[in-house]
Coordinates of C-alpha atoms in Angstrom, one line a residue:
M150 CA 93.4 116.8 103.5
T151 CA 91.9 119.2 105.9
L152 CA 93.5 122.3 107.4
E153 CA 92.6 123.3 111.0
R154 CA 93.4 126.4 112.9
G155 CA 94.3 125.9 116.5
G156 CA 92.3 127.8 119.1
A157 CA 94.8 127.7 122.0
A158 CA 97.2 130.6 122.5
S159 CA 100.2 128.4 121.5
M160 CA 98.6 127.6 118.2
V161 CA 97.5 131.1 117.2
G162 CA 98.7 131.8 113.6
K163 CA 99.8 128.2 113.0
I164 CA 98.1 126.0 110.5
R165 CA 98.3 122.2 111.1
E166 CA 97.9 119.7 108.3
T167 CA 96.0 116.6 109.1
S168 CA 95.9 113.5 106.9
M169 CA 92.9 112.6 104.8
K170 CA 90.4 110.1 106.4
L171 CA 88.4 108.1 104.0
E172 CA 85.6 105.7 104.9
G173 CA 83.8 103.2 102.7
G174 CA 82.7 99.7 102.2
C175 CA 80.8 97.3 100.0
Y176 CA 77.4 97.5 98.5
C177 CA 75.6 95.4 101.1
G178 CA 77.4 96.9 104.1
A179 CA 78.9 93.7 105.4
V180 CA 82.5 95.0 104.9
R181 CA 83.6 98.5 106.0
Y182 CA 87.0 100.2 106.1
V183 CA 88.9 103.3 107.1
A184 CA 91.8 104.6 105.0
E185 CA 93.9 107.4 106.6
G186 CA 96.9 109.3 105.1
E187 CA 97.6 111.1 101.9
P188 CA 97.1 109.2 98.6
S189 CA 100.3 108.8 96.7
L190 CA 98.4 108.5 93.4
K191 CA 94.9 109.0 92.0
A192 CA 94.5 107.3 88.7
Q193 CA 92.4 105.4 86.3
C194 CA 93.5 101.9 85.0
H195 CA 92.4 100.6 81.7
C196 CA 94.0 97.1 81.9
R197 CA 91.9 94.1 80.9
E198 CA 91.9 92.7 84.4
C199 CA 90.3 95.9 85.8
Q200 CA 87.8 95.8 83.0
Y201 CA 86.7 92.3 84.2
I202 CA 86.4 93.6 87.8
S203 CA 84.6 96.9 86.9
G204 CA 82.1 95.4 84.5
G205 CA 83.9 96.9 81.5
S206 CA 84.9 100.4 82.4
A207 CA 88.2 101.8 83.5
N208 CA 88.9 101.4 87.2
M209 CA 89.4 104.5 89.3
F210 CA 91.7 104.0 92.3
L211 CA 93.7 105.7 95.0
L212 CA 97.1 104.4 96.3
M213 CA 96.8 104.7 100.1
P214 CA 99.4 104.1 102.8
P215 CA 99.0 100.5 104.1
G216 CA 99.5 101.5 107.8
G217 CA 96.5 103.8 107.6
F218 CA 94.1 101.2 106.2
H219 CA 92.0 98.8 108.2
Y220 CA 88.7 97.0 108.1
T221 CA 86.2 98.2 110.7
K222 CA 83.5 95.7 109.9
G223 CA 83.6 92.2 108.4
T224 CA 86.5 90.5 106.7
P225 CA 86.9 90.5 102.9
K226 CA 87.4 87.4 100.9
T227 CA 90.6 87.3 98.8
F228 CA 91.5 86.1 95.4
S229 CA 94.8 85.7 93.6
R230 CA 95.3 84.0 90.2
S231 CA 97.5 80.9 90.7
D232 CA 98.5 80.9 87.0
L233 CA 100.3 84.3 87.2
E234 CA 103.7 85.1 88.6
N235 CA 103.5 87.9 91.2
A236 CA 99.7 88.0 90.9
V237 CA 97.8 90.7 92.7
T238 CA 95.4 89.8 95.5
R239 CA 92.0 91.2 95.2
E240 CA 89.9 91.8 98.3
F241 CA 86.1 91.7 98.0
C242 CA 82.9 91.2 99.9
A243 CA 81.9 87.5 100.0
E244 CA 78.2 88.5 100.3
C245 CA 77.7 91.1 97.5
G246 CA 80.9 90.7 95.5
T247 CA 82.0 94.4 95.7
H248 CA 85.7 94.7 94.9
L249 CA 87.2 96.9 97.6
T250 CA 91.0 96.8 97.3
T251 CA 93.9 95.2 95.4
R252 CA 97.3 94.4 96.9
R253 CA 100.2 94.1 94.5
P254 CA 103.4 92.3 95.6
G255 CA 106.2 94.9 96.2
L256 CA 103.9 97.9 96.2
P257 CA 103.9 99.6 99.6
A258 CA 100.3 100.8 99.2
V259 CA 96.7 99.7 99.3
I260 CA 95.0 100.1 95.9
L261 CA 91.6 101.4 97.0
K262 CA 88.6 101.4 94.6
V263 CA 87.0 104.8 94.4
G264 CA 83.5 103.4 93.9
T265 CA 83.6 101.9 97.5
L266 CA 84.1 105.3 99.2
D267 CA 81.2 106.7 101.1
D268 CA 81.9 110.0 99.2
P269 CA 83.5 109.2 95.9
A270 CA 83.6 112.9 95.1
L271 CA 86.6 113.1 97.5
F272 CA 88.6 111.4 94.7
G273 CA 88.5 114.6 92.7
T274 CA 90.2 113.9 89.3
P275 CA 92.8 111.3 88.3
Q276 CA 96.4 112.3 87.9
M277 CA 97.0 109.8 85.1
A278 CA 95.6 106.9 83.0
I279 CA 97.6 103.7 83.0
Y280 CA 97.5 100.5 80.8
T281 CA 95.9 102.4 78.0
V282 CA 97.2 99.7 75.6
D283 CA 94.0 97.8 76.7
K284 CA 91.7 100.8 76.5
Q285 CA 88.3 100.3 74.9
A286 CA 86.8 102.8 72.4
F287 CA 84.1 103.6 75.0
H288 CA 86.6 104.5 77.8
H289 CA 87.1 108.2 78.4
I290 CA 90.5 109.8 79.2
P291 CA 90.1 113.5 80.0
D292 CA 91.9 115.9 77.7
G293 CA 95.4 116.7 78.9
L294 CA 95.6 113.8 81.4
P295 CA 98.9 112.0 81.1
A296 CA 98.4 108.5 79.7
F297 CA 100.7 105.5 79.6
E298 CA 100.4 102.2 77.7
G299 CA 101.6 100.5 80.9
L300 CA 103.0 101.8 84.1
P301 CA 105.0 105.1 83.9
K302 CA 108.7 104.9 84.4
R303 CA 109.9 105.8 87.9

């Protein structure tokens, strides 16, 4: 989020909030995206599926508004497991394999992978850790971070 001060006389003394604009893409550059809006959640996921996708570590992600997300270059390949009910759809680069986003049925958000951001430092810190029931001994959860064995109750 950025705060801008207006220069026009009608804007003097007013502060206008603008939404966050994040840009990113895959490792090889074949797929690029823009995500605008405020993240509804910043978290780390320790589920076994994320461990497969990340190469073994917890997966850092942002929940971004779907209306503010679009691809600006290339089209990702998608994958959903046919053996699971309500399986997520994972979007990744067909050239280099970078996992960019996940779409979960019924979730009105794009699950955006932090490692694909041009500036991952914009993530800041997670607000919670989820699916810690699958956490490995080498995964780190910062002291004081709320942690849940599954998803937190709404």
